[in-house]
Amino acid sequence: RNSGRSLILNISSAAYVGLPYLIMYGATKGFINSISAGLARELSSCPSTSHIDCLAIIPGEVHSQGNSEGVAASEPTWDVFGECIVTKVDGAIRQGRRDLRPWMMHEFKDWVLSLLPEVVRTTELTKALEHKRDAFNGAWEKSR
């Protein structure tokens, strides 16, 4: 062990909230959140591993090569989002956080979603996923 610190970053997703049509994907992201928080607590409670931090990054929509259809123009691109992670991780660790939503609007959207009655939340999440499905299917048909 050296005198420095170590960091385990786990990449989750806002899908942990339980998205229709993406049940297994959301379940794996919920698992990542849970294991990351548990591991962080376990590492910090043991003197021989207390120098190791663990943080879950929870992104929302990000424009990337693998996620380019049905993504709003206001969402960050992969490179901008990555830079945002790098600039905010240290602060999150200093604050003792177990997860981080680096993009402010993703955190805001999560907060708003948590305030909605379940019937509205379900309706809006379903609409959003249907929009993504339709955008993907439209791009697929054009490429054929």
Tab-separated table of C-alpha atoms in Angstrom:
chain	number	residue	atom	x	y	z
A	1	ARG	CA	0.000	0.000	0.000
A	2	ASN	CA	1.314	3.425	-0.854
A	3	SER	CA	0.309	6.696	0.718
A	4	GLY	CA	-1.915	7.660	-2.232
A	5	ARG	CA	-5.581	7.095	-2.777
A	6	SER	CA	-7.285	4.733	-5.198
A	7	LEU	CA	-10.650	5.072	-6.901
A	8	ILE	CA	-13.110	2.528	-8.248
A	9	LEU	CA	-15.575	4.134	-10.682
A	10	ASN	CA	-18.665	2.150	-11.639
A	11	ILE	CA	-20.826	3.322	-14.520
A	12	SER	CA	-24.536	2.929	-13.900
A	13	SER	CA	-27.480	4.604	-15.629
A	14	ALA	CA	-30.618	6.543	-14.810
A	15	ALA	CA	-32.393	3.403	-16.053
A	16	TYR	CA	-32.164	2.102	-12.478
A	17	VAL	CA	-35.499	3.861	-11.871
A	18	GLY	CA	-37.245	1.029	-13.717
A	19	LEU	CA	-37.816	1.704	-17.398
A	20	PRO	CA	-40.539	-0.089	-19.326
A	21	TYR	CA	-39.149	-2.273	-22.128
A	22	LEU	CA	-35.674	-2.171	-20.524
A	23	ILE	CA	-36.347	-4.144	-17.364
A	24	MET	CA	-33.175	-6.258	-17.320
A	25	TYR	CA	-30.985	-3.306	-18.309
A	26	GLY	CA	-32.451	-1.203	-15.500
A	27	ALA	CA	-32.055	-4.077	-13.051
A	28	THR	CA	-28.345	-4.390	-13.839
A	29	LYS	CA	-27.902	-0.651	-13.326
A	30	GLY	CA	-29.701	-0.845	-9.979
A	31	PHE	CA	-27.317	-3.670	-9.056
A	32	ILE	CA	-24.339	-1.472	-9.948
A	33	ASN	CA	-25.653	1.328	-7.708
A	34	SER	CA	-26.159	-1.084	-4.825
A	35	ILE	CA	-22.850	-2.911	-5.097
A	36	SER	CA	-20.983	0.367	-5.506
A	37	ALA	CA	-22.519	1.893	-2.354
A	38	GLY	CA	-21.974	-1.307	-0.373
A	39	LEU	CA	-18.381	-1.629	-1.541
A	40	ALA	CA	-17.683	2.018	-0.695
A	41	ARG	CA	-18.984	1.501	2.826
A	42	GLU	CA	-17.056	-1.733	3.273
A	43	LEU	CA	-13.791	-0.237	2.008
A	44	SER	CA	-14.099	2.845	4.213
A	45	SER	CA	-14.789	0.785	7.356
A	46	CYS	CA	-11.583	-1.257	7.159
A	47	PRO	CA	-8.252	0.467	7.965
A	48	SER	CA	-6.343	-1.549	5.342
A	49	THR	CA	-8.691	-0.432	2.528
A	50	SER	CA	-9.853	2.990	3.748
A	51	HIS	CA	-7.614	4.636	1.121
A	52	ILE	CA	-9.831	3.190	-1.647
A	53	ASP	CA	-12.892	5.168	-2.700
A	54	CYS	CA	-15.769	3.802	-4.751
A	55	LEU	CA	-18.253	5.912	-6.691
A	56	ALA	CA	-21.112	5.111	-9.080
A	57	ILE	CA	-21.520	7.472	-12.027
A	58	ILE	CA	-25.193	7.747	-12.997
A	59	PRO	CA	-25.644	9.261	-16.449
A	60	GLY	CA	-28.857	10.060	-18.218
A	61	GLU	CA	-29.026	10.389	-21.989
A	62	VAL	CA	-25.674	11.051	-23.653
A	63	HIS	CA	-25.017	11.374	-27.391
A	64	SER	CA	-22.608	8.593	-28.300
A	65	GLN	CA	-21.923	6.234	-31.161
A	66	GLY	CA	-24.101	3.607	-29.481
A	67	ASN	CA	-26.820	6.042	-28.394
A	68	SER	CA	-27.493	8.460	-31.221
A	69	GLU	CA	-31.154	7.965	-32.128
A	70	GLY	CA	-33.938	9.744	-30.278
A	71	VAL	CA	-31.537	11.705	-28.061
A	72	ALA	CA	-32.496	15.350	-27.506
A	73	ALA	CA	-30.096	17.960	-28.889
A	74	SER	CA	-29.803	19.411	-25.366
A	75	GLU	CA	-28.132	16.243	-24.051
A	76	PRO	CA	-24.340	16.201	-23.765
A	77	THR	CA	-22.046	14.454	-26.198
A	78	TRP	CA	-19.844	11.633	-24.924
A	79	ASP	CA	-16.707	13.779	-24.812
A	80	VAL	CA	-18.323	16.685	-22.968
A	81	PHE	CA	-19.956	14.278	-20.534
A	82	GLY	CA	-16.643	12.498	-19.925
A	83	GLU	CA	-14.942	15.798	-19.156
A	84	CYS	CA	-17.763	16.618	-16.748
A	85	ILE	CA	-17.152	13.352	-14.884
A	86	VAL	CA	-13.440	14.065	-14.573
A	87	THR	CA	-14.014	17.568	-13.193
A	88	LYS	CA	-16.635	16.504	-10.622
A	89	VAL	CA	-15.377	13.195	-9.231
A	90	ASP	CA	-12.913	14.695	-6.726
A	91	GLY	CA	-15.597	16.913	-5.206
A	92	ALA	CA	-18.011	13.997	-4.904
A	93	ILE	CA	-15.366	11.899	-3.144
A	94	ARG	CA	-14.498	14.750	-0.760
A	95	GLN	CA	-18.200	15.054	0.089
A	96	GLY	CA	-18.396	11.326	0.845
A	97	ARG	CA	-20.931	10.687	-1.891
A	98	ARG	CA	-21.645	7.161	-3.093
A	99	ASP	CA	-23.004	8.214	-6.494
A	100	LEU	CA	-22.697	11.123	-8.877
A	101	ARG	CA	-24.907	12.480	-11.625
A	102	PRO	CA	-22.274	14.685	-13.268
A	103	TRP	CA	-24.571	16.466	-15.729
A	104	MET	CA	-26.722	18.939	-13.797
A	105	MET	CA	-29.795	18.465	-16.001
A	106	HIS	CA	-29.688	14.691	-15.476
A	107	GLU	CA	-29.773	15.250	-11.733
A	108	PHE	CA	-32.609	17.760	-12.157
A	109	LYS	CA	-34.625	15.335	-14.308
A	110	ASP	CA	-34.163	12.563	-11.720
A	111	TRP	CA	-35.375	14.925	-9.009
A	112	VAL	CA	-38.444	16.018	-11.002
A	113	LEU	CA	-39.246	12.386	-11.821
A	114	SER	CA	-39.156	11.515	-8.115
A	115	LEU	CA	-41.795	14.189	-7.411
A	116	LEU	CA	-44.311	12.914	-9.941
A	117	PRO	CA	-47.191	10.630	-8.990
A	118	GLU	CA	-46.459	7.070	-10.125
A	119	VAL	CA	-49.125	7.062	-12.844
A	120	VAL	CA	-47.598	10.200	-14.425
A	121	ARG	CA	-44.055	8.844	-14.004
A	122	THR	CA	-45.026	5.603	-15.758
A	123	THR	CA	-46.786	7.445	-18.577
A	124	GLU	CA	-43.862	9.803	-19.203
A	125	LEU	CA	-41.195	7.092	-19.028
A	126	THR	CA	-43.223	4.948	-21.441
A	127	LYS	CA	-43.587	7.877	-23.874
A	128	ALA	CA	-39.842	8.566	-23.727
A	129	LEU	CA	-38.957	4.929	-24.432
A	130	GLU	CA	-41.488	4.682	-27.248
A	131	HIS	CA	-39.964	7.818	-28.796
A	132	LYS	CA	-36.486	6.244	-28.648
A	133	ARG	CA	-37.830	2.999	-30.125
A	134	ASP	CA	-39.514	4.857	-32.988
A	135	ALA	CA	-36.380	6.934	-33.679
A	136	PHE	CA	-34.216	3.807	-33.712
A	137	ASN	CA	-36.651	1.939	-35.964
A	138	GLY	CA	-36.795	4.907	-38.344
A	139	ALA	CA	-32.992	5.043	-38.590
A	140	TRP	CA	-32.886	1.271	-39.087
A	141	GLU	CA	-35.376	1.425	-41.949
A	142	LYS	CA	-33.396	4.234	-43.651
A	143	SER	CA	-30.202	2.192	-43.448
A	144	ARG	CA	-31.693	-0.845	-45.185
